[in-house]
């Protein structure tokens, strides 16, 4: 079995600040307790530092952002005016947003906790000339440690004696365990699958390869599309409404209004401009999407991942354990003349360990059982694989009692025991070029040169659903890239089998200005390389997803906007990811994309509706002041408008929507233009209602204010029904909760108006006429909306 050399990782940045002392030269005595204690004080414990944020600090951060600032300012103004009821309502909205956000963060701390739990708790180290079991946290560079079957390597070490089969796939991405002997390195977190060895510790704690991965996870951060969108919307509304509020105050002053009138007017304008429920609606829509995905075996650990799934353009997928099953199997056999496949596998199984943790032997025995061979020789003696000789051996007797010697191992080693075979040499070369692990089997009379029976090619096969997943993602406009720590030859084979076609990135540092169309496969990539690739693609303006299963994928999973951990992933990968698949297979990724796009359409509807209302609210106050000389809405009426509007608006998070066939993007500029067109129509409707109430109906100020509030609420209903469908208003049926909320909204505001609760009363006929006018307005608005959306490419 060929030995694989693992490239030694670069020292993490943190190690430059706290460089450990040079490791002592290998010695059979190890360190003394005093030496170890002195070194421990210099380099610190062999563990990850605790960087978890204090819960109180996390809570305060939820109240320190643009939307909370505006709400907090409104609360202060309400309290100054002794409007305690209104201030209490606004405070409840502020608290609701903060509580939702608080419970959706803190995943970096959970990831680091999982990284710590992956490390060994104890280690067998030689101290004061004797082997002792000590806490792994007390290991220091220079310690001699024992590596034995089933143990987790406690620190980065260099083997000094013996040999072990080590599974490093979760750290390096190699699909096959590697045989390591004297002078070879292995890393903290690796699992010993076979053998025993003595090794010297070279790095501990944050300076290990595992520690470097943990540091990358801690620093990995990607601002979600949701965060950026909310910030841009709030910024644009603040600028727009700020520009309107200034002339509003100036005009009120010129008309000689006192501050007792101006302050409520300004407060009404501020309340009208705050998208109070925008963050909560984003969270609610994502939470409902996460609930739907949970029924399909897809768990969302970060709600923002649902929104990002809608925008994802690229899926960077690890190979081992993600696109493949992370288990060796016999890919093909090449029997030589005189032998068949069943005979070859039967003889090879005799030279393979029955049970144990050797994946090569397990794969050969499993395949041999499926290929029936009637005259299997009787096993007399089995000699396990010897890393020095690179072969395993069996002594047996055939059906007539003749002795047999069967040898299985690396071709270059076992062919020396057999007759030369030109066809065998050619076949080995062809198979190895394809990236397979190739074993040769020779057998015959022990007293004579053996004969080459054939070759066995092993590989880590692709998942059965991988090709279908990639094809479906491609049809959804998402391109899949393979990013693996495995060799280019192996990666190329798997990529072709699963349908990832395109150039392979050459070895070496990644290009600084990488372009999406340049490469399809990135091989020989370690954790930092995967992390840097995701960052480079994000820097180029792409929304990136990352799918993986091991600790080596954790930094990239955390950095990607949508990190996906498969069902067989380590705890490290699962806690770093935003989405965890709990069922075998990769179909959950496609489900996440589809559900994310549904959530996006619902949030888009709410955003269009909310921004439109915020534009209209302040402009309507200004026009009302100009036309009447008074504020046409009191702060209390504005709060009622906010509550009824958001009550209905948030119901669209359950609406029936169409999913787009390509990744969605938040195009704030185009959305703002669309909202401006819709707002102009809505403002015309409200202004018309104001003019009707003031002149033909000759309502007094109190009744006129109620009349204007009803026009705003009913007009908002008509606007929402027009905006919820990108095509004609009748193209799809609204969701049941939208209908229920709409009816409740109409009944509540009508009851308040007719009864005169918190406002001046209005005759029921006036309310009914406004409702009819709003229905007509919705139909007219729909005629304007369709060409507007088509021109601005809002779909």
Tab-separated table of N, CA and C in Angstrom, residues 52-65 68-69 72 91 94-106 109:
chain	number	residue	atom	x	y	z
A	52	UNK	N	-15.879	33.528	23.574
A	52	UNK	CA	-17.334	33.738	23.524
A	52	UNK	C	-17.704	35.120	24.047
A	53	UNK	N	-18.590	35.774	23.324
A	53	UNK	CA	-19.045	37.103	23.735
A	53	UNK	C	-19.979	36.984	24.935
A	54	UNK	N	-19.921	37.968	25.835
A	54	UNK	CA	-20.793	37.961	27.008
A	54	UNK	C	-22.243	38.164	26.547
A	55	UNK	N	-23.182	37.406	27.114
A	55	UNK	CA	-24.585	37.522	26.694
A	55	UNK	C	-25.127	38.946	26.786
A	56	UNK	N	-24.719	39.694	27.805
A	56	UNK	CA	-25.207	41.067	27.963
A	56	UNK	C	-24.719	41.941	26.812
A	57	UNK	N	-23.449	41.750	26.413
A	57	UNK	CA	-22.907	42.533	25.292
A	57	UNK	C	-23.654	42.198	24.007
A	58	UNK	N	-23.956	40.921	23.804
A	58	UNK	CA	-24.702	40.515	22.612
A	58	UNK	C	-26.090	41.148	22.613
A	59	UNK	N	-26.718	41.210	23.790
A	59	UNK	CA	-28.057	41.792	23.879
A	59	UNK	C	-28.032	43.286	23.568
A	60	UNK	N	-27.035	43.999	24.095
A	60	UNK	CA	-26.927	45.445	23.864
A	60	UNK	C	-26.729	45.744	22.381
A	61	UNK	N	-25.968	44.875	21.689
A	61	UNK	CA	-25.714	45.085	20.261
A	61	UNK	C	-27.010	45.043	19.460
A	62	UNK	N	-27.997	44.290	19.925
A	62	UNK	CA	-29.275	44.200	19.214
A	62	UNK	C	-30.042	45.527	19.256
A	63	UNK	N	-29.673	46.374	20.217
A	63	UNK	CA	-30.350	47.673	20.350
A	63	UNK	C	-29.519	48.811	19.772
A	64	UNK	N	-28.415	48.452	19.109
A	64	UNK	CA	-27.509	49.470	18.576
A	64	UNK	C	-27.341	49.279	17.075
A	65	UNK	N	-28.359	49.748	16.325
A	65	UNK	CA	-28.375	49.611	14.867
A	65	UNK	C	-29.338	50.661	14.320
A	68	UNK	N	-33.248	50.272	15.317
A	68	UNK	CA	-33.427	50.555	16.749
A	68	UNK	C	-33.177	52.006	17.113
A	69	UNK	N	-32.180	52.649	16.494
A	69	UNK	CA	-31.913	54.065	16.800
A	69	UNK	C	-33.160	54.913	16.534
A	72	UNK	N	-35.853	54.172	19.063
A	72	UNK	CA	-35.487	54.725	20.365
A	72	UNK	C	-35.712	56.239	20.404
A	91	UNK	N	-41.978	50.671	22.053
A	91	UNK	CA	-40.985	49.895	22.811
A	91	UNK	C	-41.213	48.392	22.621
A	94	UNK	N	-39.738	47.429	19.358
A	94	UNK	CA	-38.283	47.424	19.466
A	94	UNK	C	-37.795	46.142	20.138
A	95	UNK	N	-38.476	45.771	21.217
A	95	UNK	CA	-38.079	44.580	21.978
A	95	UNK	C	-38.288	43.312	21.161
A	96	UNK	N	-39.366	43.259	20.399
A	96	UNK	CA	-39.653	42.091	19.554
A	96	UNK	C	-38.540	41.859	18.544
A	97	UNK	N	-38.124	42.934	17.870
A	97	UNK	CA	-37.024	42.822	16.902
A	97	UNK	C	-35.744	42.334	17.572
A	98	UNK	N	-35.423	42.906	18.731
A	98	UNK	CA	-34.165	42.581	19.410
A	98	UNK	C	-34.131	41.129	19.879
A	99	UNK	N	-35.245	40.645	20.442
A	99	UNK	CA	-35.287	39.261	20.946
A	99	UNK	C	-35.124	38.265	19.812
A	100	UNK	N	-35.792	38.512	18.679
A	100	UNK	CA	-35.655	37.610	17.534
A	100	UNK	C	-34.205	37.544	17.059
A	101	UNK	N	-33.560	38.698	16.948
A	101	UNK	CA	-32.178	38.739	16.456
A	101	UNK	C	-31.210	38.086	17.436
A	102	UNK	N	-31.454	38.283	18.741
A	102	UNK	CA	-30.534	37.774	19.768
A	102	UNK	C	-30.393	36.255	19.700
A	103	UNK	N	-31.511	35.573	19.513
A	103	UNK	CA	-31.480	34.119	19.547
A	103	UNK	C	-31.010	33.496	18.231
A	104	UNK	N	-30.683	34.309	17.238
A	104	UNK	CA	-30.227	33.759	15.971
A	104	UNK	C	-28.732	33.947	15.734
A	105	UNK	N	-28.006	34.430	16.708
A	105	UNK	CA	-26.569	34.590	16.516
A	105	UNK	C	-25.785	33.779	17.541
A	106	UNK	N	-24.473	33.867	17.527
A	106	UNK	CA	-23.647	33.117	18.464
A	106	UNK	C	-23.138	31.813	17.902
A	109	UNK	N	-19.236	30.960	18.329
A	109	UNK	CA	-18.859	30.397	19.617
A	109	UNK	C	-19.190	28.903	19.681
